Amino acid sequence: MAAPRGEFSSRFGFLMAASGSAVGLGNIWGFPTNTASNGGAAFLIVYLVLTFALAYPALMAELIIGRHARSNAVTALKTIATSNGSKLLAVTVGVVGIITVSFILSFYAIVSGWMIAFFFDPLARLVGMDGLSQWLTTDTAVRNSIFVVVFMVMTVVIISAGVKDGIEKWATRLMPSLILILILLTLYVFTLPGAMDGLRAYLIPDFSRITDPQLLIDAMGQAFFSLSLGVGTMLVYGSYISKDENLPVVGSLVALLDVGIAVLAGLLIVPAMYVALANGVEIFDESGALIAGPGLIVSVLPALFNNMGSIGILVASAFFILMTIASLTSSISMLEVPVAYSVENHGVRRPVAALLIGGTITIISLIIVFNFDPLFDLVVNFTTERSQPLLSLFICIFAAWIWKRNDILQEIKSGCPEAENGIFWKIWPFYIKFICPVAILVVYFQ
Ligand code: TRP
């Protein structure tokens, strides 16, 4: 029944795939705007603390469970369950994770589709097709539908090709390009008038905000979304890691890459907004806060690029290709969750599973596109604010309260023989048992 399982061919391959999953719209769009609207570096500091104190332990729980069971989330959680009750919980958490990540992908694909449309806009203007440019940048259901389909086709094609020839191959190509484009764009924006004001807004902490509950909630949501936690994404990627790999080390590298790229993206986006301000573009909303929603990416920044003259065409295409790459390496990690389950537990062939599930998610996206106002925010909030934190909580409970401590240690020791005496084993079990569940619950009930 079970098809032979894929495995990442190297540490680099895994790092690119997992950081590709982690780095997405959440880093380049969500993080900078959250920072700018939550007291600058005060948010950054809280976010860093929460990432390493809460999100990294939860990430490790997923990687360890995944590599131990070498299977998708449903089977993996069932493997470590000890009683009928915990087996039922395992299936529930696994299946709700699959449903949640499918809905996350359904809204993610819409936003990613905008990025592709905006990538083509400067090219259309370059060749003088102003009508096309107008169509590409006007928010219509038809345009959105077309680009949702384009984006989902790319996602399905990569996932059909499997772990090595799909996920790993594309992540190792795309992630280095992403980092390079991000650095070049940031350096360029730094040379423009107004950038230093943005840098100040980004980096000077407003410590009076640090006790603001909203800041805490936003920072924790951001940390869990950004590390793709709760829904089985990292668990499945963990199941493709070699048994010789040192898990605590690769896990911390993924967290560092994720945070590093978020911080770097902040150095690009916030200064770019102030450059736009210096160019006469409105960057504050009626309440005086920085524009953070879709308006930032689809109106403020394009207005800035349009003001830049001919170099603006290059900068705009570089920026939107960056966004598209970030989206794609994340969306493949989402689609992999249901696909791995169907392949392993129901014997469906991978390309068929990718096509059927990808097709279904595309239909959900299209339903949202045509009913945007009632549905979009609802789906975003329900999946990311309700479902994801609770699922993370249950995965922590599985790792800490249900799984046998000695089995966990054996799994970590594979690839890290000295684990028992290392710092990770001194701290992590305690964190995952007490601190993570309590912290998640506290923030959840805020
Ligand atoms: N982490 C990605 C981002 O920051 C999005 C993402 C990928 C994700 N896989 C996920 C979010 C699974 C939640 C769950 O954009």
GROMACS .gro file of C-alpha atoms and ligand atoms in nm:
model
  461
    1MET     CA    1   0.000   0.000   0.000
    2ALA     CA    2   0.256   0.257   0.111
    3ALA     CA    3   0.466   0.401  -0.171
    4PRO     CA    4   0.841   0.431  -0.100
    5ARG     CA    5   0.899   0.744   0.106
    6GLY     CA    6   1.106   1.038  -0.006
    7GLU     CA    7   1.394   1.183   0.192
    8PHE     CA    8   1.587   1.509   0.161
    9SER     CA    9   1.926   1.435   0.013
   10SER     CA   10   2.128   1.670   0.234
   11ARG     CA   11   2.116   1.907   0.528
   12PHE     CA   12   2.120   2.196   0.283
   13GLY     CA   13   1.822   2.050   0.100
   14PHE     CA   14   1.622   2.020   0.420
   15LEU     CA   15   1.721   2.367   0.538
   16MET     CA   16   1.613   2.527   0.212
   17ALA     CA   17   1.283   2.335   0.208
   18ALA     CA   18   1.196   2.402   0.572
   19SER     CA   19   1.306   2.764   0.571
   20GLY     CA   20   1.124   2.795   0.239
   21SER     CA   21   0.810   2.682   0.416
   22ALA     CA   22   0.871   2.917   0.706
   23VAL     CA   23   0.967   3.221   0.499
   24GLY     CA   24   0.662   3.348   0.319
   25LEU     CA   25   0.414   3.631   0.306
   26GLY     CA   26   0.419   3.610   0.685
   27ASN     CA   27   0.780   3.728   0.693
   28ILE     CA   28   0.792   3.979   0.413
   29TRP     CA   29   0.450   4.127   0.463
   30GLY     CA   30   0.316   4.029   0.805
   31PHE     CA   31   0.627   4.079   1.013
   32PRO     CA   32   0.732   4.428   0.897
   33THR     CA   33   0.381   4.566   0.921
   34ASN     CA   34   0.321   4.408   1.261
   35THR     CA   35   0.646   4.564   1.377
   36ALA     CA   36   0.566   4.906   1.240
   37SER     CA   37   0.222   4.910   1.400
   38ASN     CA   38   0.331   4.766   1.736
   39GLY     CA   39   0.601   5.002   1.857
   40GLY     CA   40   0.891   4.916   1.628
   41ALA     CA   41   1.175   4.725   1.788
   42ALA     CA   42   0.967   4.662   2.101
   43PHE     CA   43   0.768   4.417   1.889
   44LEU     CA   44   1.086   4.279   1.738
   45ILE     CA   45   1.228   4.198   2.082
   46VAL     CA   46   0.910   4.027   2.203
   47TYR     CA   47   0.889   3.837   1.876
   48LEU     CA   48   1.247   3.713   1.907
   49VAL     CA   49   1.191   3.598   2.264
   50LEU     CA   50   0.866   3.420   2.177
   51THR     CA   51   1.016   3.254   1.872
   52PHE     CA   52   1.300   3.099   2.065
   53ALA     CA   53   1.112   3.035   2.389
   54LEU     CA   54   0.784   2.902   2.245
   55ALA     CA   55   0.782   2.851   1.871
   56TYR     CA   56   1.121   2.679   1.847
   57PRO     CA   57   1.028   2.416   2.110
   58ALA     CA   58   0.699   2.353   1.928
   59LEU     CA   59   0.888   2.326   1.598
   60MET     CA   60   1.120   2.070   1.755
   61ALA     CA   61   0.822   1.866   1.875
   62GLU     CA   62   0.699   1.841   1.516
   63LEU     CA   63   1.039   1.758   1.368
   64ILE     CA   64   1.111   1.490   1.629
   65ILE     CA   65   0.769   1.325   1.604
   66GLY     CA   66   0.783   1.335   1.224
   67ARG     CA   67   1.127   1.185   1.194
   68HIS     CA   68   1.050   0.918   1.451
   69ALA     CA   69   0.733   0.800   1.278
   70ARG     CA   70   0.855   0.865   0.924
   71SER     CA   71   0.502   0.940   0.817
   72ASN     CA   72   0.237   1.206   0.776
   73ALA     CA   73   0.083   1.372   1.081
   74VAL     CA   74  -0.217   1.140   1.127
   75THR     CA   75  -0.010   0.822   1.134
   76ALA     CA   76   0.276   0.984   1.323
   77LEU     CA   77   0.058   1.101   1.611
   78LYS     CA   78  -0.113   0.762   1.617
   79THR     CA   79   0.226   0.591   1.641
   80ILE     CA   80   0.310   0.767   1.965
   81ALA     CA   81  -0.039   0.742   2.112
   82THR     CA   82  -0.066   0.486   2.390
   83SER     CA   83  -0.438   0.435   2.452
   84ASN     CA   84  -0.756   0.424   2.247
   85GLY     CA   85  -0.840   0.771   2.370
   86SER     CA   86  -0.510   0.919   2.263
   87LYS     CA   87  -0.532   0.738   1.928
   88LEU     CA   88  -0.866   0.906   1.866
   89LEU     CA   89  -0.715   1.239   1.963
   90ALA     CA   90  -0.423   1.170   1.727
   91VAL     CA   91  -0.653   1.114   1.431
   92THR     CA   92  -0.859   1.420   1.521
   93VAL     CA   93  -0.557   1.649   1.550
   94GLY     CA   94  -0.405   1.511   1.230
   95VAL     CA   95  -0.724   1.544   1.027
   96VAL     CA   96  -0.815   1.889   1.162
   97GLY     CA   97  -0.457   1.990   1.074
   98ILE     CA   98  -0.507   1.870   0.717
   99ILE     CA   99  -0.832   2.062   0.686
  100THR     CA  100  -0.682   2.375   0.844
  101VAL     CA  101  -0.377   2.381   0.621
  102SER     CA  102  -0.596   2.331   0.314
  103PHE     CA  103  -0.798   2.638   0.407
  104ILE     CA  104  -0.479   2.833   0.484
  105LEU     CA  105  -0.361   2.746   0.134
  106SER     CA  106  -0.695   2.856  -0.012
  107PHE     CA  107  -0.649   3.215   0.109
  108TYR     CA  108  -0.271   3.214   0.068
  109ALA     CA  109  -0.314   3.130  -0.301
  110ILE     CA  110  -0.537   3.435  -0.352
  111VAL     CA  111  -0.278   3.673  -0.207
  112SER     CA  112   0.001   3.494  -0.394
  113GLY     CA  113  -0.200   3.537  -0.714
  114TRP     CA  114  -0.199   3.915  -0.658
  115MET     CA  115   0.180   3.898  -0.636
  116ILE     CA  116   0.201   3.730  -0.977
  117ALA     CA  117  -0.036   3.985  -1.130
  118PHE     CA  118   0.174   4.270  -0.991
  119PHE     CA  119   0.487   4.103  -1.122
  120PHE     CA  120   0.349   4.119  -1.477
  121ASP     CA  121   0.234   4.480  -1.443
  122PRO     CA  122   0.576   4.648  -1.485
  123LEU     CA  123   0.650   4.420  -1.780
  124ALA     CA  124   0.321   4.519  -1.943
  125ARG     CA  125   0.407   4.885  -1.897
  126LEU     CA  126   0.756   4.829  -2.035
  127VAL     CA  127   0.612   4.712  -2.365
  128GLY     CA  128   0.351   4.989  -2.365
  129MET     CA  129   0.047   4.770  -2.296
  130ASP     CA  130  -0.125   5.017  -2.066
  131GLY     CA  131  -0.465   4.851  -2.091
  132LEU     CA  132  -0.317   4.523  -1.972
  133SER     CA  133  -0.132   4.702  -1.695
  134GLN     CA  134  -0.458   4.858  -1.581
  135TRP     CA  135  -0.630   4.518  -1.582
  136LEU     CA  136  -0.346   4.354  -1.389
  137THR     CA  137  -0.357   4.607  -1.109
  138THR     CA  138  -0.734   4.638  -1.075
  139ASP     CA  139  -0.889   4.417  -0.812
  140THR     CA  140  -1.147   4.212  -1.004
  141ALA     CA  141  -1.279   3.864  -0.942
  142VAL     CA  142  -1.178   3.758  -1.292
  143ARG     CA  143  -0.817   3.867  -1.251
  144ASN     CA  144  -0.797   3.709  -0.907
  145SER     CA  145  -0.942   3.382  -1.033
  146ILE     CA  146  -0.695   3.357  -1.319
  147PHE     CA  147  -0.392   3.413  -1.097
  148VAL     CA  148  -0.516   3.180  -0.823
  149VAL     CA  149  -0.526   2.909  -1.088
  150VAL     CA  150  -0.178   3.000  -1.219
  151PHE     CA  151  -0.033   2.987  -0.869
  152MET     CA  152  -0.203   2.660  -0.778
  153VAL     CA  153  -0.086   2.497  -1.102
  154MET     CA  154   0.276   2.580  -1.009
  155THR     CA  155   0.221   2.440  -0.659
  156VAL     CA  156   0.064   2.119  -0.789
  157VAL     CA  157   0.338   2.065  -1.049
  158ILE     CA  158   0.613   2.089  -0.787
  159ILE     CA  159   0.437   1.863  -0.537
  160SER     CA  160   0.362   1.603  -0.806
  161ALA     CA  161   0.735   1.561  -0.860
  162GLY     CA  162   0.789   1.445  -0.502
  163VAL     CA  163   1.022   1.528  -0.216
  164LYS     CA  164   1.362   1.528  -0.389
  165ASP     CA  165   1.268   1.621  -0.744
  166GLY     CA  166   0.996   1.864  -0.647
  167ILE     CA  167   1.021   2.024  -0.303
  168GLU     CA  168   1.396   2.000  -0.253
  169LYS     CA  169   1.493   2.083  -0.608
  170TRP     CA  170   1.279   2.397  -0.621
  171ALA     CA  171   1.354   2.512  -0.267
  172THR     CA  172   1.730   2.491  -0.326
  173ARG     CA  173   1.690   2.700  -0.641
  174LEU     CA  174   1.443   2.952  -0.512
  175MET     CA  175   1.558   3.024  -0.156
  176PRO     CA  176   1.909   3.148  -0.241
  177SER     CA  177   1.756   3.369  -0.513
  178LEU     CA  178   1.509   3.504  -0.259
  179ILE     CA  179   1.785   3.599  -0.016
  180LEU     CA  180   1.990   3.762  -0.289
  181ILE     CA  181   1.699   3.969  -0.425
  182LEU     CA  182   1.602   4.072  -0.073
  183ILE     CA  183   1.953   4.196   0.007
  184LEU     CA  184   1.992   4.384  -0.322
  185LEU     CA  185   1.652   4.554  -0.286
  186THR     CA  186   1.726   4.653   0.073
  187LEU     CA  187   2.061   4.805  -0.020
  188TYR     CA  188   1.899   4.998  -0.301
  189VAL     CA  189   1.616   5.133  -0.085
  190PHE     CA  190   1.871   5.250   0.173
  191THR     CA  191   2.015   5.491  -0.083
  192LEU     CA  192   1.681   5.671  -0.131
  193PRO     CA  193   1.563   5.983   0.054
  194GLY     CA  194   1.337   5.904   0.348
  195ALA     CA  195   1.480   5.557   0.410
  196MET     CA  196   1.654   5.662   0.731
  197ASP     CA  197   1.324   5.783   0.880
  198GLY     CA  198   1.187   5.438   0.813
  199LEU     CA  199   1.488   5.276   0.971
  200ARG     CA  200   1.427   5.483   1.281
  201ALA     CA  201   1.059   5.390   1.295
  202TYR     CA  202   1.159   5.026   1.260
  203LEU     CA  203   1.450   5.006   1.499
  204ILE     CA  204   1.384   5.255   1.778
  205PRO     CA  205   1.175   5.065   2.034
  206ASP     CA  206   0.872   5.222   2.193
  207PHE     CA  207   0.901   5.033   2.522
  208SER     CA  208   0.574   5.172   2.653
  209ARG     CA  209   0.409   4.920   2.418
  210ILE     CA  210   0.586   4.614   2.547
  211THR     CA  211   0.319   4.527   2.804
  212ASP     CA  212   0.036   4.585   2.559
  213PRO     CA  213  -0.159   4.254   2.538
  214GLN     CA  214  -0.225   4.316   2.170
  215LEU     CA  215   0.148   4.324   2.106
  216LEU     CA  216   0.189   3.988   2.278
  217ILE     CA  217  -0.096   3.830   2.086
  218ASP     CA  218   0.030   3.962   1.754
  219ALA     CA  219   0.387   3.853   1.827
  220MET     CA  220   0.285   3.503   1.923
  221GLY     CA  221   0.050   3.462   1.625
  222GLN     CA  222   0.325   3.587   1.400
  223ALA     CA  223   0.580   3.344   1.547
  224PHE     CA  224   0.354   3.038   1.507
  225PHE     CA  225   0.233   3.131   1.160
  226SER     CA  226   0.582   3.208   1.044
  227LEU     CA  227   0.726   2.876   1.155
  228SER     CA  228   0.431   2.697   0.987
  229LEU     CA  229   0.336   2.525   1.313
  230GLY     CA  230   0.043   2.314   1.424
  231VAL     CA  231  -0.097   2.181   1.100
  232GLY     CA  232   0.159   1.910   1.033
  233THR     CA  233   0.374   2.092   0.776
  234MET     CA  234   0.692   2.078   0.978
  235LEU     CA  235   0.603   1.731   1.103
  236VAL     CA  236   0.587   1.603   0.745
  237TYR     CA  237   0.909   1.780   0.648
  238GLY     CA  238   1.069   1.632   0.961
  239SER     CA  239   0.967   1.288   0.842
  240TYR     CA  240   1.190   1.336   0.536
  241ILE     CA  241   1.504   1.419   0.740
  242SER     CA  242   1.781   1.160   0.749
  243LYS     CA  243   1.829   0.965   1.073
  244ASP     CA  244   2.191   1.089   1.080
  245GLU     CA  245   2.089   1.451   1.114
  246ASN     CA  246   2.125   1.643   1.439
  247LEU     CA  247   1.767   1.764   1.496
  248PRO     CA  248   1.819   2.035   1.760
  249VAL     CA  249   2.081   2.194   1.536
  250VAL     CA  250   1.884   2.185   1.212
  251GLY     CA  251   1.572   2.303   1.395
  252SER     CA  252   1.753   2.605   1.533
  253LEU     CA  253   1.898   2.683   1.191
  254VAL     CA  254   1.547   2.688   1.046
  255ALA     CA  255   1.426   2.920   1.323
  256LEU     CA  256   1.729   3.145   1.275
  257LEU     CA  257   1.680   3.164   0.899
  258ASP     CA  258   1.312   3.241   0.947
  259VAL     CA  259   1.376   3.517   1.197
  260GLY     CA  260   1.675   3.649   1.005
  261ILE     CA  261   1.479   3.686   0.684
  262ALA     CA  262   1.188   3.849   0.868
  263VAL     CA  263   1.422   4.106   1.023
  264LEU     CA  264   1.583   4.166   0.685
  265ALA     CA  265   1.242   4.209   0.523
  266GLY     CA  266   1.164   4.471   0.788
  267LEU     CA  267   1.478   4.657   0.679
  268LEU     CA  268   1.333   4.665   0.329
  269ILE     CA  269   0.962   4.728   0.381
  270VAL     CA  270   0.951   4.990   0.656
  271PRO     CA  271   1.219   5.214   0.497
  272ALA     CA  272   1.048   5.166   0.158
  273MET     CA  273   0.725   5.298   0.309
  274TYR     CA  274   0.899   5.611   0.433
  275VAL     CA  275   1.064   5.656   0.094
  276ALA     CA  276   0.711   5.644  -0.047
  277LEU     CA  277   0.609   5.908   0.208
  278ALA     CA  278   0.896   6.130   0.094
  279ASN     CA  279   0.757   6.084  -0.257
  280GLY     CA  280   0.415   6.208  -0.155
  281VAL     CA  281   0.246   5.868  -0.119
  282GLU     CA  282   0.005   5.837   0.174
  283ILE     CA  283   0.134   5.572   0.415
  284PHE     CA  284  -0.084   5.630   0.720
  285ASP     CA  285  -0.450   5.537   0.755
  286GLU     CA  286  -0.723   5.754   0.912
  287SER     CA  287  -0.622   5.655   1.264
  288GLY     CA  288  -0.263   5.762   1.202
  289ALA     CA  289  -0.124   5.407   1.195
  290LEU     CA  290   0.093   5.279   0.913
  291ILE     CA  291  -0.113   5.116   0.639
  292ALA     CA  292  -0.062   4.747   0.703
  293GLY     CA  293  -0.329   4.548   0.521
  294PRO     CA  294  -0.340   4.459   0.152
  295GLY     CA  295  -0.314   4.832   0.077
  296LEU     CA  296   0.053   4.826   0.170
  297ILE     CA  297   0.159   4.575  -0.091
  298VAL     CA  298  -0.091   4.647  -0.365
  299SER     CA  299  -0.110   5.025  -0.343
  300VAL     CA  300   0.160   5.194  -0.132
  301LEU     CA  301   0.460   5.009  -0.273
  302PRO     CA  302   0.338   5.008  -0.636
  303ALA     CA  303   0.279   5.383  -0.605
  304LEU     CA  304   0.639   5.417  -0.490
  305PHE     CA  305   0.771   5.205  -0.777
  306ASN     CA  306   0.570   5.413  -1.026
  307ASN     CA  307   0.735   5.727  -0.892
  308MET     CA  308   1.082   5.591  -0.947
  309GLY     CA  309   1.088   5.624  -1.325
  310SER     CA  310   1.247   5.354  -1.535
  311ILE     CA  311   1.440   5.189  -1.252
  312GLY     CA  312   1.101   5.147  -1.085
  313ILE     CA  313   1.014   4.885  -1.346
  314LEU     CA  314   1.313   4.676  -1.245
  315VAL     CA  315   1.258   4.729  -0.873
  316ALA     CA  316   0.888   4.644  -0.899
  317SER     CA  317   0.950   4.321  -1.088
  318ALA     CA  318   1.228   4.221  -0.848
  319PHE     CA  319   1.002   4.289  -0.552
  320PHE     CA  320   0.706   4.092  -0.682
  321ILE     CA  321   0.918   3.801  -0.798
  322LEU     CA  322   1.055   3.796  -0.443
  323MET     CA  323   0.701   3.777  -0.305
  324THR     CA  324   0.605   3.506  -0.552
  325ILE     CA  325   0.908   3.293  -0.462
  326ALA     CA  326   0.838   3.334  -0.091
  327SER     CA  327   0.477   3.228  -0.148
  328LEU     CA  328   0.558   2.929  -0.363
  329THR     CA  329   0.809   2.766  -0.129
  330SER     CA  330   0.543   2.803   0.145
  331SER     CA  331   0.245   2.684  -0.057
  332ILE     CA  332   0.420   2.361  -0.159
  333SER     CA  333   0.477   2.284   0.210
  334MET     CA  334   0.105   2.331   0.271
  335LEU     CA  335  -0.010   2.108  -0.014
  336GLU     CA  336   0.239   1.841   0.093
  337VAL     CA  337   0.041   1.782   0.415
  338PRO     CA  338  -0.279   1.641   0.261
  339VAL     CA  339  -0.090   1.485  -0.030
  340ALA     CA  340   0.146   1.288   0.196
  341TYR     CA  341  -0.156   1.162   0.389
  342SER     CA  342  -0.344   1.047   0.079
  343VAL     CA  343  -0.037   0.880  -0.069
  344GLU     CA  344   0.062   0.698   0.250
  345ASN     CA  345  -0.273   0.613   0.405
  346HIS     CA  346  -0.493   0.567   0.102
  347GLY     CA  347  -0.249   0.446  -0.161
  348VAL     CA  348  -0.329   0.729  -0.405
  349ARG     CA  349  -0.054   0.801  -0.658
  350ARG     CA  350   0.128   1.124  -0.579
  351PRO     CA  351   0.048   1.314  -0.902
  352VAL     CA  352  -0.317   1.213  -0.877
  353ALA     CA  353  -0.335   1.319  -0.513
  354ALA     CA  354  -0.163   1.650  -0.589
  355LEU     CA  355  -0.403   1.721  -0.874
  356LEU     CA  356  -0.722   1.623  -0.692
  357ILE     CA  357  -0.641   1.798  -0.366
  358GLY     CA  358  -0.486   2.099  -0.539
  359GLY     CA  359  -0.796   2.119  -0.759
  360THR     CA  360  -1.029   2.108  -0.461
  361ILE     CA  361  -0.835   2.381  -0.281
  362THR     CA  362  -0.844   2.592  -0.599
  363ILE     CA  363  -1.223   2.561  -0.604
  364ILE     CA  364  -1.238   2.678  -0.241
  365SER     CA  365  -1.012   2.972  -0.334
  366LEU     CA  366  -1.244   3.064  -0.619
  367ILE     CA  367  -1.546   3.053  -0.389
  368ILE     CA  368  -1.363   3.294  -0.160
  369VAL     CA  369  -1.265   3.517  -0.453
  370PHE     CA  370  -1.629   3.552  -0.558
  371ASN     CA  371  -1.748   3.610  -0.199
  372PHE     CA  372  -1.446   3.801  -0.080
  373ASP     CA  373  -1.596   4.029   0.182
  374PRO     CA  374  -1.785   3.778   0.389
  375LEU     CA  375  -1.536   3.494   0.348
  376PHE     CA  376  -1.174   3.609   0.327
  377ASP     CA  377  -1.126   3.749   0.677
  378LEU     CA  378  -1.338   3.473   0.822
  379VAL     CA  379  -1.116   3.200   0.677
  380VAL     CA  380  -0.795   3.383   0.772
  381ASN     CA  381  -0.904   3.442   1.129
  382PHE     CA  382  -1.053   3.102   1.187
  383THR     CA  383  -0.753   2.909   1.058
  384THR     CA  384  -0.469   3.121   1.192
  385GLU     CA  385  -0.615   3.253   1.516
  386ARG     CA  386  -0.840   2.967   1.627
  387SER     CA  387  -0.731   2.643   1.475
  388GLN     CA  388  -0.352   2.676   1.441
  389PRO     CA  389  -0.268   2.762   1.806
  390LEU     CA  390  -0.493   2.488   1.941
  391LEU     CA  391  -0.342   2.229   1.712
  392SER     CA  392   0.007   2.339   1.822
  393LEU     CA  393  -0.104   2.298   2.179
  394PHE     CA  394  -0.215   1.940   2.114
  395ILE     CA  395   0.109   1.853   1.936
  396CYS     CA  396   0.301   1.978   2.242
  397ILE     CA  397   0.076   1.762   2.460
  398PHE     CA  398   0.149   1.459   2.244
  399ALA     CA  399   0.524   1.516   2.260
  400ALA     CA  400   0.536   1.591   2.631
  401TRP     CA  401   0.252   1.407   2.802
  402ILE     CA  402   0.165   1.112   2.581
  403TRP     CA  403   0.490   1.006   2.417
  404LYS     CA  404   0.734   0.808   2.632
  405ARG     CA  405   1.022   1.024   2.742
  406ASN     CA  406   1.278   0.760   2.667
  407ASP     CA  407   1.155   0.713   2.310
  408ILE     CA  408   1.190   1.086   2.248
  409LEU     CA  409   1.543   1.079   2.377
  410GLN     CA  410   1.630   0.783   2.154
  411GLU     CA  411   1.497   0.972   1.853
  412ILE     CA  412   1.700   1.285   1.933
  413LYS     CA  413   2.008   1.074   1.997
  414SER     CA  414   1.993   0.946   1.642
  415GLY     CA  415   2.228   1.195   1.477
  416CYS     CA  416   2.312   1.359   1.809
  417PRO     CA  417   2.455   1.083   2.036
  418GLU     CA  418   2.551   1.321   2.317
  419ALA     CA  419   2.198   1.463   2.337
  420GLU     CA  420   2.134   1.334   2.688
  421ASN     CA  421   2.394   1.566   2.839
  422GLY     CA  422   2.332   1.858   2.606
  423ILE     CA  423   2.156   2.180   2.685
  424PHE     CA  424   1.863   2.096   2.458
  425TRP     CA  425   1.762   1.794   2.663
  426LYS     CA  426   1.797   1.991   2.985
  427ILE     CA  427   1.552   2.260   2.880
  428TRP     CA  428   1.325   2.144   2.601
  429PRO     CA  429   1.123   1.871   2.780
  430PHE     CA  430   1.024   2.117   3.052
  431TYR     CA  431   0.930   2.384   2.802
  432ILE     CA  432   0.718   2.159   2.592
  433LYS     CA  433   0.546   2.013   2.894
  434PHE     CA  434   0.457   2.327   3.086
  435ILE     CA  435   0.561   2.657   2.935
  436CYS     CA  436   0.437   2.610   2.577
  437PRO     CA  437   0.087   2.477   2.660
  438VAL     CA  438   0.025   2.739   2.928
  439ALA     CA  439   0.153   3.025   2.715
  440ILE     CA  440  -0.053   2.915   2.417
  441LEU     CA  441  -0.366   2.889   2.631
  442VAL     CA  442  -0.311   3.227   2.795
  443VAL     CA  443  -0.271   3.403   2.463
  444TYR     CA  444  -0.557   3.202   2.310
  445PHE     CA  445  -0.804   3.320   2.571
  446GLN     CA  446  -0.697   3.684   2.547
  447TRP     N1  447   0.513   3.025   0.727
  447TRP     C1  448   0.462   3.075   0.604
  447TRP     C2  449   0.467   3.227   0.604
  447TRP     O1  450   0.525   3.286   0.687
  447TRP     C3  451   0.325   3.026   0.573
  447TRP     C4  452   0.302   2.881   0.595
  447TRP     C5  453   0.355   2.777   0.528
  447TRP     C6  454   0.216   2.827   0.690
  447TRP     N2  455   0.307   2.659   0.577
  447TRP     C7  456   0.222   2.687   0.675
  447TRP     C8  457   0.138   2.885   0.785
  447TRP     C9  458   0.148   2.607   0.760
  447TRP    C10  459   0.062   2.805   0.868
  447TRP    C11  460   0.069   2.667   0.858
  447TRP     O2  461   0.412   3.290   0.520
   0.00000   0.00000   0.00000
